[in-house]
Structure formats: C-alpha cells, structure tokens
Amino acid sequence: MQEKKEIGLAIVGSGKIGTLRGKLAKMHPSVRFIAVSDANPEAAEKLAKTIGADYWTTDNLEVMSLPEVNAINIATSEHEHTAPLLAALDRGVPVLVEKPIALLEEDAKQVIAKAEQLNSDLHIGYSRRYKNRYLIAKEQIIQGRLGVITGACARLYNSRSQCFAMLKRNKGATPVVDALTYYVDLMGWLLADNPVVEVFAKGQKGVIHAAGYDTEDVTWAILTCQDGAVLNLGVSYALPEKWPSVGHSARVELLGTHGTLLINDDHTDQIMQTDLGFPHVYLTDHKIETVFLESSTPGDWALGDFLGPIADETRAWLDYLSTGKPCNLAKPRDAIRTLAVTLAIEESARTGKTVYLTPH
C-alpha cells in the first residue's frame, strides 16, 4: 500500500456513463479536483453543475492537459474512444476507458502499441467483473473447487427498445460487440490463461433488421479455448419493447472436473408492478409498469447512494489510484482479446465459416 494520494480527475465525455462516473468520483475522499469535457457544451456544463466540477470545456485535449489532472476517464461513445485515448496515454497518467477499448481491431492495436511503448497504466471498464456473484464465482475457481473448467455457457437478453437506442447512437455498437462483450470478457477473466482460439457462430435476422439495422435478433456462438474447453455464448437484444428488465438478463454456467456452478442473473427474484411506471436507466422517455428490480446493468440509486457493479468498479479504480490497492479491472491485453473474439463471432455469423484466432 502506497501513501494515500490525492486525485485530480478529467472525465472526457459527459453522457450517461461519464455523468455516473463523475457523481461517484465526487463522493470519493481522495478526489480533490474534477474537470469534464464534451463536444456538446450543454452536456459538459450540465455535468459540471451536477457534480460541482472545478472546470468544464468542449476541448478534450484541454481538459486532459490541465496541471491538476493526474488521472483520466475516457467516457466518449464507443466509436470515439481512439483519439482521446491516445492523447490520454501521451499524458502519462493512469487512464480508465469504457468498454470496448475500440470497435475496430486496428484501432485497438494502435492503442495497445502505444500503451506498451509508454508502459501506460491503462484499465478498461468491464463492470461484470465487479458484480458480486461473478466475483464469488472467480473465488471458487481460484480455490480449485470446480477443478479444470471443461465447458461453460453464458446468454444475455435485453429489449429491442434498448437495442434501437444503442444502434441509433452508433450502428457499429451491435449487441455482440457492445453487450455480449461483457460476457466474453467475463469468460476470459474466469478462464484466465486459456484464451479462445476458435469461433463458430450463427445468427438470425428479424425485428432489428426490419427496423433498418443490419443486425441479427439473435446470435449464438461456440468458442473453443486453447486447452479444448468449449464455451457457448448467446445474445438477443430483440425481446419485446416493454420487457421487464431495465438492463441485462443473463445466465452463466461453469462446468468443471470437480464441480459445477450455475448463476441465475435474470433478476426474476424481485418483481415490482406500478401504475406510475419505472424509469429506465438508459431510455429517459421509457417507463415500464412491470420491472425486474436490480436489473439495471450499472446499478441503482438508493437512499442517496449508488449501488452495484459500476459503483464498485469506479471506487476500486479510485482506491487503486489513491492507495495502490490492487483492482480487478481489465488490462489492455484482456480488452484486445475480448474485442477479437466478439468481432470473430460477428464474422463467423456473417460468413458461416469458423474463425481461428491467435492468442494475444
């Protein structure tokens, strides 16, 4: 543990995730300075006022260059990560970028090359690593209670309304690359040192394609790891518009030589019905009358505090910066491996051919 260090944080991107990270950072005792930026001045000014930031601007380079800044969070849209991320690495301070590290593998490789050249302190925010049930699953693997993992599966569901909002923001942010990526990373973390080397996937178009997006309603993939372990991953963001979940509905299963672990992450254990409607974390004009509570992917506000994986992940990163306490956030090589697998799933589904990967 190092001597406690004060943090001067620059948040690049003042949308939903930048706002949430900013609110959480404002609560952290080691954060003494916060500056925010966004190409949209109204967004930057709104976030600055909301959290009482010390400075705001529409210039990403300016906010990262402030002398008070010794840590940077890149929270721009997925397709806009690369330029500010490269600039942040040039600053030589710790950086947290939201997942995925990039949408294109060539952009990710450019980032990785610079990060390794500069020996950068770069982490990528895959928040499933900070959901309690998955942390506990990782502990069982570390303790050897499952033995050698021979097979695993994960499936992820969400509503078509969430999918349309995601694709409207960026057509490249498909359910595979933008959402299933969480569970590709999760499997890579749980099955450490056993990378995916072979991918075969099938998809089927339906309501999402009919709405004008060249994206499948459902995609299923069979992944083979280096030691032969077989993984089955699937995603559908085509569930009905008013599906009761306000985030991920997921199942994860791990099969080992000495044990089996089944994780129900559908949130059907806490159901509320309200005539007044429940607010959606991503869709501000979207209210549902029946809701699976605690299904919000980042977490939930309760009694003036934010609870859940994004809160725990943000605090873990800030604790790491201020005290040196180790954190479980993904590193660059994890992120590029995850991106390569998700792109391979899409390529295989498109071509009908198996895609072979070289471990990074």
mmCIF file of C-alpha atoms in Angstrom:
data_model
loop_
_atom_site.group_PDB
_atom_site.id
_atom_site.type_symbol
_atom_site.label_atom_id
_atom_site.label_comp_id
_atom_site.label_asym_id
_atom_site.label_seq_id
_atom_site.Cartn_x
_atom_site.Cartn_y
_atom_site.Cartn_z
ATOM 1 C CA MET A 1 0.000 0.000 0.000
ATOM 2 C CA GLN A 2 1.337 3.377 -1.012
ATOM 3 C CA GLU A 3 0.858 6.637 0.862
ATOM 4 C CA LYS A 4 -2.603 7.982 0.084
ATOM 5 C CA LYS A 5 -2.553 10.201 -2.999
ATOM 6 C CA GLU A 6 -4.982 12.936 -3.951
ATOM 7 C CA ILE A 7 -6.686 12.574 -7.340
ATOM 8 C CA GLY A 8 -7.298 15.212 -9.976
ATOM 9 C CA LEU A 9 -9.696 13.586 -12.453
ATOM 10 C CA ALA A 10 -10.528 14.540 -16.037
ATOM 11 C CA ILE A 11 -13.716 12.982 -17.434
ATOM 12 C CA VAL A 12 -13.799 13.028 -21.242
ATOM 13 C CA GLY A 13 -17.392 12.567 -22.342
ATOM 14 C CA SER A 14 -20.342 13.891 -20.337
ATOM 15 C CA GLY A 15 -23.030 11.399 -21.326
ATOM 16 C CA LYS A 16 -24.699 8.814 -19.108
ATOM 17 C CA ILE A 17 -21.588 6.881 -18.117
ATOM 18 C CA GLY A 18 -19.408 9.989 -17.719
ATOM 19 C CA THR A 19 -22.106 11.517 -15.521
ATOM 20 C CA LEU A 20 -22.320 8.403 -13.373
ATOM 21 C CA ARG A 21 -18.533 8.118 -13.006
ATOM 22 C CA GLY A 22 -18.437 11.827 -12.141
ATOM 23 C CA LYS A 23 -21.054 11.503 -9.418
ATOM 24 C CA LEU A 24 -19.225 8.544 -7.920
ATOM 25 C CA ALA A 25 -15.858 10.293 -8.125
ATOM 26 C CA LYS A 26 -17.300 13.321 -6.344
ATOM 27 C CA MET A 27 -18.134 11.056 -3.385
ATOM 28 C CA HIS A 28 -14.627 9.582 -3.155
ATOM 29 C CA PRO A 29 -12.494 11.084 -0.346
ATOM 30 C CA SER A 30 -9.297 11.157 -2.429
ATOM 31 C CA VAL A 31 -10.749 13.079 -5.383
ATOM 32 C CA ARG A 32 -9.851 16.753 -4.895
ATOM 33 C CA PHE A 33 -10.302 18.087 -8.435
ATOM 34 C CA ILE A 34 -12.689 17.159 -11.275
ATOM 35 C CA ALA A 35 -12.766 18.615 -14.775
ATOM 36 C CA VAL A 36 -15.174 17.469 -17.510
ATOM 37 C CA SER A 37 -15.429 17.860 -21.265
ATOM 38 C CA ASP A 38 -17.835 17.087 -24.072
ATOM 39 C CA ALA A 39 -18.211 18.200 -27.678
ATOM 40 C CA ASN A 40 -21.727 19.266 -26.684
ATOM 41 C CA PRO A 41 -21.303 22.320 -24.407
ATOM 42 C CA GLU A 42 -24.736 21.815 -22.844
ATOM 43 C CA ALA A 43 -23.760 18.289 -21.749
ATOM 44 C CA ALA A 44 -20.422 19.395 -20.329
ATOM 45 C CA GLU A 45 -21.914 22.343 -18.458
ATOM 46 C CA LYS A 46 -24.780 20.214 -17.121
ATOM 47 C CA LEU A 47 -22.419 17.575 -15.730
ATOM 48 C CA ALA A 48 -20.153 20.252 -14.254
ATOM 49 C CA LYS A 49 -23.077 21.839 -12.445
ATOM 50 C CA THR A 50 -24.488 18.477 -11.337
ATOM 51 C CA ILE A 51 -21.313 17.350 -9.600
ATOM 52 C CA GLY A 52 -19.802 20.736 -8.786
ATOM 53 C CA ALA A 53 -16.847 20.189 -11.120
ATOM 54 C CA ASP A 54 -13.923 22.583 -10.913
ATOM 55 C CA TYR A 55 -13.716 23.121 -14.674
ATOM 56 C CA TRP A 56 -15.538 22.248 -17.888
ATOM 57 C CA THR A 57 -14.780 22.665 -21.578
ATOM 58 C CA THR A 58 -15.676 21.362 -25.033
ATOM 59 C CA ASP A 59 -11.982 20.658 -25.735
ATOM 60 C CA ASN A 60 -10.925 17.120 -24.778
ATOM 61 C CA LEU A 61 -7.229 17.896 -25.152
ATOM 62 C CA GLU A 62 -7.552 20.939 -22.923
ATOM 63 C CA VAL A 63 -9.250 19.081 -20.089
ATOM 64 C CA MET A 64 -6.626 16.339 -20.144
ATOM 65 C CA SER A 65 -3.791 18.869 -20.165
ATOM 66 C CA LEU A 66 -4.794 20.729 -17.011
ATOM 67 C CA PRO A 67 -1.933 20.687 -14.461
ATOM 68 C CA GLU A 68 -4.257 19.474 -11.694
ATOM 69 C CA VAL A 69 -5.181 16.317 -13.650
ATOM 70 C CA ASN A 70 -3.356 13.111 -12.692
ATOM 71 C CA ALA A 71 -5.989 10.570 -13.874
ATOM 72 C CA ILE A 72 -8.291 10.408 -16.896
ATOM 73 C CA ASN A 73 -11.572 8.628 -17.626
ATOM 74 C CA ILE A 74 -12.451 8.276 -21.333
ATOM 75 C CA ALA A 75 -16.260 8.061 -21.437
ATOM 76 C CA THR A 76 -16.999 9.064 -25.027
ATOM 77 C CA SER A 77 -19.185 6.958 -27.341
ATOM 78 C CA GLU A 78 -17.616 3.643 -28.327
ATOM 79 C CA HIS A 79 -16.635 4.734 -31.846
ATOM 80 C CA GLU A 80 -14.968 7.873 -30.465
ATOM 81 C CA HIS A 81 -12.562 6.236 -27.990
ATOM 82 C CA THR A 82 -9.376 6.095 -30.030
ATOM 83 C CA ALA A 83 -8.320 9.733 -30.498
ATOM 84 C CA PRO A 84 -8.866 10.891 -26.884
ATOM 85 C CA LEU A 85 -7.462 7.608 -25.558
ATOM 86 C CA LEU A 86 -4.213 8.019 -27.493
ATOM 87 C CA ALA A 87 -3.971 11.609 -26.247
ATOM 88 C CA ALA A 88 -4.625 10.473 -22.669
ATOM 89 C CA LEU A 89 -1.834 7.890 -22.902
ATOM 90 C CA ASP A 90 0.540 10.643 -24.062
ATOM 91 C CA ARG A 91 -0.157 12.449 -20.765
ATOM 92 C CA GLY A 92 1.493 9.577 -18.891
ATOM 93 C CA VAL A 93 -1.189 9.377 -16.179
ATOM 94 C CA PRO A 94 -3.476 6.439 -15.262
ATOM 95 C CA VAL A 95 -6.404 6.034 -17.655
ATOM 96 C CA LEU A 96 -9.751 4.248 -17.409
ATOM 97 C CA VAL A 97 -11.568 3.806 -20.736
ATOM 98 C CA GLU A 98 -15.072 2.427 -21.032
ATOM 99 C CA LYS A 99 -15.566 -0.885 -22.796
ATOM 100 C CA PRO A 100 -14.914 -1.905 -25.518
ATOM 101 C CA ILE A 101 -11.409 -0.484 -25.928
ATOM 102 C CA ALA A 102 -12.362 0.233 -29.572
ATOM 103 C CA LEU A 103 -14.844 -1.018 -32.163
ATOM 104 C CA LEU A 104 -12.171 -1.848 -34.747
ATOM 105 C CA GLU A 105 -9.264 -4.181 -34.106
ATOM 106 C CA GLU A 106 -6.791 -1.907 -35.913
ATOM 107 C CA ASP A 107 -7.716 0.943 -33.543
ATOM 108 C CA ALA A 108 -7.288 -1.372 -30.556
ATOM 109 C CA LYS A 109 -3.878 -2.496 -31.815
ATOM 110 C CA GLN A 110 -2.807 1.144 -32.162
ATOM 111 C CA VAL A 111 -3.840 1.820 -28.574
ATOM 112 C CA ILE A 112 -2.141 -1.324 -27.272
ATOM 113 C CA ALA A 113 1.095 -0.488 -29.095
ATOM 114 C CA LYS A 114 1.214 2.980 -27.583
ATOM 115 C CA ALA A 115 0.239 1.752 -24.110
ATOM 116 C CA GLU A 116 3.040 -0.831 -24.156
ATOM 117 C CA GLN A 117 5.554 1.624 -25.626
ATOM 118 C CA LEU A 118 4.820 4.096 -22.825
ATOM 119 C CA ASN A 119 4.294 1.426 -20.132
ATOM 120 C CA SER A 120 0.936 3.066 -19.513
ATOM 121 C CA ASP A 121 -1.339 2.459 -16.536
ATOM 122 C CA LEU A 122 -4.462 1.667 -18.600
ATOM 123 C CA HIS A 123 -7.612 -0.147 -17.480
ATOM 124 C CA ILE A 124 -10.821 -0.942 -19.351
ATOM 125 C CA GLY A 125 -14.219 -0.892 -17.650
ATOM 126 C CA TYR A 126 -15.900 -4.292 -17.951
ATOM 127 C CA SER A 127 -18.201 -3.947 -14.975
ATOM 128 C CA ARG A 128 -19.365 -7.610 -14.778
ATOM 129 C CA ARG A 129 -16.047 -8.240 -13.016
ATOM 130 C CA TYR A 130 -17.434 -6.160 -10.142
ATOM 131 C CA LYS A 131 -20.786 -7.875 -9.809
ATOM 132 C CA ASN A 132 -20.771 -9.806 -6.531
ATOM 133 C CA ARG A 133 -21.970 -13.105 -7.958
ATOM 134 C CA TYR A 134 -19.176 -13.164 -10.532
ATOM 135 C CA LEU A 135 -16.526 -12.141 -8.024
ATOM 136 C CA ILE A 136 -17.655 -15.042 -5.847
ATOM 137 C CA ALA A 137 -17.525 -17.346 -8.888
ATOM 138 C CA LYS A 138 -13.941 -16.264 -9.559
ATOM 139 C CA GLU A 139 -13.055 -17.092 -5.951
ATOM 140 C CA GLN A 140 -14.396 -20.644 -6.346
ATOM 141 C CA ILE A 141 -12.194 -21.139 -9.417
ATOM 142 C CA ILE A 142 -9.140 -19.741 -7.612
ATOM 143 C CA GLN A 143 -9.797 -22.094 -4.688
ATOM 144 C CA GLY A 144 -9.918 -25.025 -7.117
ATOM 145 C CA ARG A 145 -13.419 -26.113 -6.121
ATOM 146 C CA LEU A 146 -14.525 -26.571 -9.726
ATOM 147 C CA GLY A 147 -11.336 -28.275 -10.867
ATOM 148 C CA VAL A 148 -10.421 -27.730 -14.517
ATOM 149 C CA ILE A 149 -13.137 -25.885 -16.441
ATOM 150 C CA THR A 150 -14.137 -28.091 -19.389
ATOM 151 C CA GLY A 151 -17.195 -26.154 -20.525
ATOM 152 C CA ALA A 152 -19.175 -23.000 -19.854
ATOM 153 C CA CYS A 153 -22.060 -21.015 -21.215
ATOM 154 C CA ALA A 154 -23.478 -17.520 -20.942
ATOM 155 C CA ARG A 155 -26.534 -15.996 -22.508
ATOM 156 C CA LEU A 156 -27.679 -12.394 -22.456
ATOM 157 C CA TYR A 157 -31.120 -10.940 -23.210
ATOM 158 C CA ASN A 158 -32.392 -7.367 -23.432
ATOM 159 C CA SER A 159 -35.254 -5.460 -25.025
ATOM 160 C CA ARG A 160 -35.413 -4.260 -28.628
ATOM 161 C CA SER A 161 -36.015 -0.713 -27.371
ATOM 162 C CA GLN A 162 -32.580 -0.794 -25.735
ATOM 163 C CA CYS A 163 -31.097 -2.214 -28.947
ATOM 164 C CA PHE A 164 -32.606 0.515 -31.128
ATOM 165 C CA ALA A 165 -31.251 3.231 -28.822
ATOM 166 C CA MET A 166 -27.809 1.617 -28.923
ATOM 167 C CA LEU A 167 -27.752 1.302 -32.715
ATOM 168 C CA LYS A 168 -29.201 4.781 -33.253
ATOM 169 C CA ARG A 169 -26.218 6.158 -31.325
ATOM 170 C CA ASN A 170 -23.785 4.050 -33.325
ATOM 171 C CA LYS A 171 -24.607 1.364 -35.913
ATOM 172 C CA GLY A 172 -21.338 -0.406 -35.110
ATOM 173 C CA ALA A 173 -22.336 -0.889 -31.468
ATOM 174 C CA THR A 174 -24.135 -4.178 -32.107
ATOM 175 C CA PRO A 175 -25.446 -6.462 -29.350
ATOM 176 C CA VAL A 176 -22.400 -8.717 -29.870
ATOM 177 C CA VAL A 177 -19.707 -6.013 -29.819
ATOM 178 C CA ASP A 178 -21.354 -3.717 -27.278
ATOM 179 C CA ALA A 179 -23.168 -6.121 -24.935
ATOM 180 C CA LEU A 180 -22.064 -9.743 -25.297
ATOM 181 C CA THR A 181 -18.552 -8.291 -24.973
ATOM 182 C CA TYR A 182 -19.154 -8.146 -21.194
ATOM 183 C CA TYR A 183 -19.535 -11.918 -21.073
ATOM 184 C CA VAL A 184 -16.686 -12.612 -23.476
ATOM 185 C CA ASP A 185 -14.505 -10.612 -21.069
ATOM 186 C CA LEU A 186 -16.069 -12.396 -18.093
ATOM 187 C CA MET A 187 -15.219 -15.798 -19.557
ATOM 188 C CA GLY A 188 -11.698 -14.623 -20.359
ATOM 189 C CA TRP A 189 -11.298 -13.474 -16.748
ATOM 190 C CA LEU A 190 -12.786 -16.606 -15.218
ATOM 191 C CA LEU A 191 -10.767 -18.857 -17.534
ATOM 192 C CA ALA A 192 -7.521 -16.927 -17.234
ATOM 193 C CA ASP A 193 -4.558 -18.156 -19.318
ATOM 194 C CA ASN A 194 -6.885 -20.232 -21.502
ATOM 195 C CA PRO A 195 -7.668 -17.982 -24.499
ATOM 196 C CA VAL A 196 -10.252 -18.630 -27.190
ATOM 197 C CA VAL A 197 -8.635 -19.978 -30.381
ATOM 198 C CA GLU A 198 -11.654 -20.988 -32.482
ATOM 199 C CA VAL A 199 -15.061 -19.358 -33.067
ATOM 200 C CA PHE A 200 -18.156 -20.588 -34.892
ATOM 201 C CA ALA A 201 -21.398 -18.596 -34.764
ATOM 202 C CA LYS A 202 -24.857 -18.421 -36.313
ATOM 203 C CA GLY A 203 -27.316 -15.548 -36.275
ATOM 204 C CA GLN A 204 -30.864 -14.856 -37.404
ATOM 205 C CA LYS A 205 -32.310 -11.514 -38.505
ATOM 206 C CA GLY A 206 -35.811 -10.336 -37.594
ATOM 207 C CA VAL A 207 -37.295 -7.239 -35.974
ATOM 208 C CA ILE A 208 -33.997 -5.360 -35.659
ATOM 209 C CA HIS A 209 -33.276 -5.773 -39.379
ATOM 210 C CA ALA A 210 -36.868 -4.782 -40.191
ATOM 211 C CA ALA A 211 -36.274 -1.545 -38.257
ATOM 212 C CA GLY A 212 -33.434 -0.633 -40.653
ATOM 213 C CA TYR A 213 -30.343 -2.047 -38.926
ATOM 214 C CA ASP A 214 -28.204 -4.803 -40.446
ATOM 215 C CA THR A 215 -28.056 -6.670 -37.155
ATOM 216 C CA GLU A 216 -29.294 -10.077 -36.013
ATOM 217 C CA ASP A 217 -32.072 -10.570 -33.499
ATOM 218 C CA VAL A 218 -30.170 -13.478 -32.009
ATOM 219 C CA THR A 219 -26.581 -14.730 -32.240
ATOM 220 C CA TRP A 220 -25.205 -17.956 -30.779
ATOM 221 C CA ALA A 221 -21.529 -18.904 -30.757
ATOM 222 C CA ILE A 222 -19.431 -21.935 -29.905
ATOM 223 C CA LEU A 223 -15.951 -20.970 -28.723
ATOM 224 C CA THR A 224 -13.056 -23.355 -28.242
ATOM 225 C CA CYS A 225 -10.278 -22.479 -25.815
ATOM 226 C CA GLN A 226 -6.602 -23.315 -26.111
ATOM 227 C CA ASP A 227 -6.887 -26.393 -23.860
ATOM 228 C CA GLY A 228 -10.059 -27.615 -25.620
ATOM 229 C CA ALA A 229 -12.648 -26.221 -23.195
ATOM 230 C CA VAL A 230 -15.882 -25.420 -25.063
ATOM 231 C CA LEU A 231 -17.925 -22.274 -24.395
ATOM 232 C CA ASN A 232 -21.438 -21.463 -25.629
ATOM 233 C CA LEU A 233 -22.283 -17.743 -25.722
ATOM 234 C CA GLY A 234 -25.528 -16.193 -26.958
ATOM 235 C CA VAL A 235 -27.213 -12.814 -27.141
ATOM 236 C CA SER A 236 -30.590 -11.428 -28.138
ATOM 237 C CA TYR A 237 -31.494 -7.754 -27.878
ATOM 238 C CA ALA A 238 -34.847 -8.328 -29.587
ATOM 239 C CA LEU A 239 -37.103 -9.057 -26.642
ATOM 240 C CA PRO A 240 -40.387 -7.084 -26.543
ATOM 241 C CA GLU A 241 -40.158 -3.317 -26.109
ATOM 242 C CA LYS A 242 -41.526 -3.370 -22.561
ATOM 243 C CA TRP A 243 -39.570 -6.416 -21.347
ATOM 244 C CA PRO A 244 -39.458 -6.052 -17.532
ATOM 245 C CA SER A 245 -35.643 -5.910 -17.353
ATOM 246 C CA VAL A 246 -34.017 -2.465 -17.496
ATOM 247 C CA GLY A 247 -30.646 -3.982 -18.303
ATOM 248 C CA HIS A 248 -29.054 -7.389 -18.749
ATOM 249 C CA SER A 249 -30.991 -10.603 -18.215
ATOM 250 C CA ALA A 250 -28.239 -13.205 -18.035
ATOM 251 C CA ARG A 251 -27.346 -16.781 -17.138
ATOM 252 C CA VAL A 252 -23.795 -18.060 -16.635
ATOM 253 C CA GLU A 253 -22.815 -21.696 -16.092
ATOM 254 C CA LEU A 254 -19.393 -23.201 -15.379
ATOM 255 C CA LEU A 255 -18.706 -26.932 -15.704
ATOM 256 C CA GLY A 256 -15.536 -28.364 -14.178
ATOM 257 C CA THR A 257 -13.905 -31.683 -13.449
ATOM 258 C CA HIS A 258 -14.699 -31.352 -9.721
ATOM 259 C CA GLY A 259 -17.674 -29.004 -9.587
ATOM 260 C CA THR A 260 -20.450 -27.126 -11.351
ATOM 261 C CA LEU A 261 -21.555 -23.523 -10.781
ATOM 262 C CA LEU A 262 -24.876 -22.194 -12.131
ATOM 263 C CA ILE A 263 -25.521 -18.440 -11.889
ATOM 264 C CA ASN A 264 -29.027 -17.016 -12.426
ATOM 265 C CA ASP A 265 -28.664 -13.317 -13.242
ATOM 266 C CA ASP A 266 -32.162 -12.784 -14.724
ATOM 267 C CA HIS A 267 -33.408 -10.799 -11.688
ATOM 268 C CA THR A 268 -36.786 -12.531 -11.680
ATOM 269 C CA ASP A 269 -36.493 -12.846 -7.893
ATOM 270 C CA GLN A 270 -37.528 -9.212 -7.317
ATOM 271 C CA ILE A 271 -40.519 -8.090 -9.415
ATOM 272 C CA MET A 272 -42.453 -4.851 -8.971
ATOM 273 C CA GLN A 273 -45.675 -3.693 -10.653
ATOM 274 C CA THR A 274 -46.519 0.025 -10.599
ATOM 275 C CA ASP A 275 -49.171 2.048 -12.415
ATOM 276 C CA LEU A 276 -46.829 5.042 -12.259
ATOM 277 C CA GLY A 277 -44.126 3.404 -14.359
ATOM 278 C CA PHE A 278 -40.494 2.686 -13.532
ATOM 279 C CA PRO A 279 -37.736 4.861 -15.099
ATOM 280 C CA HIS A 280 -35.294 3.180 -17.474
ATOM 281 C CA VAL A 281 -31.611 3.832 -16.768
ATOM 282 C CA TYR A 282 -30.746 4.350 -20.473
ATOM 283 C CA LEU A 283 -34.064 5.402 -22.060
ATOM 284 C CA THR A 284 -35.208 8.609 -20.404
ATOM 285 C CA ASP A 285 -38.646 8.614 -22.085
ATOM 286 C CA HIS A 286 -39.244 4.912 -21.453
ATOM 287 C CA LYS A 287 -41.240 3.713 -18.461
ATOM 288 C CA ILE A 288 -42.391 0.169 -17.762
ATOM 289 C CA GLU A 289 -45.109 -0.901 -15.354
ATOM 290 C CA THR A 290 -43.617 -4.302 -14.513
ATOM 291 C CA VAL A 291 -39.915 -4.289 -13.651
ATOM 292 C CA PHE A 292 -37.253 -6.719 -12.501
ATOM 293 C CA LEU A 293 -35.614 -4.671 -9.760
ATOM 294 C CA GLU A 294 -31.794 -4.641 -9.656
ATOM 295 C CA SER A 295 -31.662 -5.476 -13.382
ATOM 296 C CA SER A 296 -30.089 -2.116 -14.262
ATOM 297 C CA THR A 297 -26.711 -3.024 -15.756
ATOM 298 C CA PRO A 298 -24.663 -0.302 -13.992
ATOM 299 C CA GLY A 299 -26.561 -0.496 -10.703
ATOM 300 C CA ASP A 300 -29.178 1.516 -8.824
ATOM 301 C CA TRP A 301 -29.572 4.664 -6.774
ATOM 302 C CA ALA A 302 -30.881 4.011 -3.260
ATOM 303 C CA LEU A 303 -31.054 6.367 -0.285
ATOM 304 C CA GLY A 304 -28.696 8.890 -1.871
ATOM 305 C CA ASP A 305 -26.008 6.381 -2.846
ATOM 306 C CA PHE A 306 -25.313 4.330 -5.964
ATOM 307 C CA LEU A 307 -25.140 0.569 -5.518
ATOM 308 C CA GLY A 308 -23.915 -2.037 -7.951
ATOM 309 C CA PRO A 309 -21.092 -3.020 -10.294
ATOM 310 C CA ILE A 310 -20.273 0.391 -11.807
ATOM 311 C CA ALA A 311 -20.131 1.903 -8.323
ATOM 312 C CA ASP A 312 -17.852 -0.849 -7.031
ATOM 313 C CA GLU A 313 -15.707 -0.739 -10.171
ATOM 314 C CA THR A 314 -15.304 3.059 -10.038
ATOM 315 C CA ARG A 315 -14.429 3.045 -6.352
ATOM 316 C CA ALA A 316 -11.991 0.170 -6.871
ATOM 317 C CA TRP A 317 -10.160 2.125 -9.582
ATOM 318 C CA LEU A 318 -10.067 5.278 -7.442
ATOM 319 C CA ASP A 319 -8.867 3.255 -4.429
ATOM 320 C CA TYR A 320 -6.144 1.773 -6.642
ATOM 321 C CA LEU A 321 -5.054 5.263 -7.714
ATOM 322 C CA SER A 322 -5.062 6.701 -4.216
ATOM 323 C CA THR A 323 -3.721 3.793 -2.158
ATOM 324 C CA GLY A 324 -2.248 1.254 -4.587
ATOM 325 C CA LYS A 325 -4.822 -1.369 -3.585
ATOM 326 C CA PRO A 326 -4.987 -3.975 -6.410
ATOM 327 C CA CYS A 327 -8.052 -3.883 -8.662
ATOM 328 C CA ASN A 328 -9.703 -6.419 -10.978
ATOM 329 C CA LEU A 329 -10.325 -4.110 -13.933
ATOM 330 C CA ALA A 330 -9.381 -5.442 -17.362
ATOM 331 C CA LYS A 331 -5.937 -4.663 -18.760
ATOM 332 C CA PRO A 332 -5.200 -3.802 -22.419
ATOM 333 C CA ARG A 333 -4.312 -7.346 -23.489
ATOM 334 C CA ASP A 334 -7.583 -8.596 -21.959
ATOM 335 C CA ALA A 335 -9.507 -5.953 -23.882
ATOM 336 C CA ILE A 336 -7.992 -6.626 -27.294
ATOM 337 C CA ARG A 337 -8.521 -10.368 -26.840
ATOM 338 C CA THR A 338 -12.181 -9.721 -25.974
ATOM 339 C CA LEU A 339 -12.625 -7.433 -28.983
ATOM 340 C CA ALA A 340 -11.040 -10.027 -31.297
ATOM 341 C CA VAL A 341 -13.460 -12.704 -30.071
ATOM 342 C CA THR A 342 -16.558 -10.508 -30.479
ATOM 343 C CA LEU A 343 -15.504 -9.484 -33.991
ATOM 344 C CA ALA A 344 -14.842 -13.133 -34.807
ATOM 345 C CA ILE A 345 -18.366 -14.037 -33.633
ATOM 346 C CA GLU A 346 -19.824 -11.443 -35.996
ATOM 347 C CA GLU A 347 -17.589 -12.565 -38.870
ATOM 348 C CA SER A 348 -18.487 -16.219 -38.401
ATOM 349 C CA ALA A 349 -22.212 -15.465 -38.193
ATOM 350 C CA ARG A 350 -21.921 -13.399 -41.384
ATOM 351 C CA THR A 351 -19.857 -15.888 -43.401
ATOM 352 C CA GLY A 352 -20.915 -19.222 -41.920
ATOM 353 C CA LYS A 353 -17.263 -20.144 -41.514
ATOM 354 C CA THR A 354 -15.139 -20.967 -38.476
ATOM 355 C CA VAL A 355 -12.740 -18.190 -37.452
ATOM 356 C CA TYR A 356 -9.388 -19.128 -35.956
ATOM 357 C CA LEU A 357 -7.653 -16.769 -33.540
ATOM 358 C CA THR A 358 -4.034 -16.451 -32.482
ATOM 359 C CA PRO A 359 -3.790 -15.875 -28.703
ATOM 360 C CA HIS A 360 -2.697 -12.282 -27.940
#
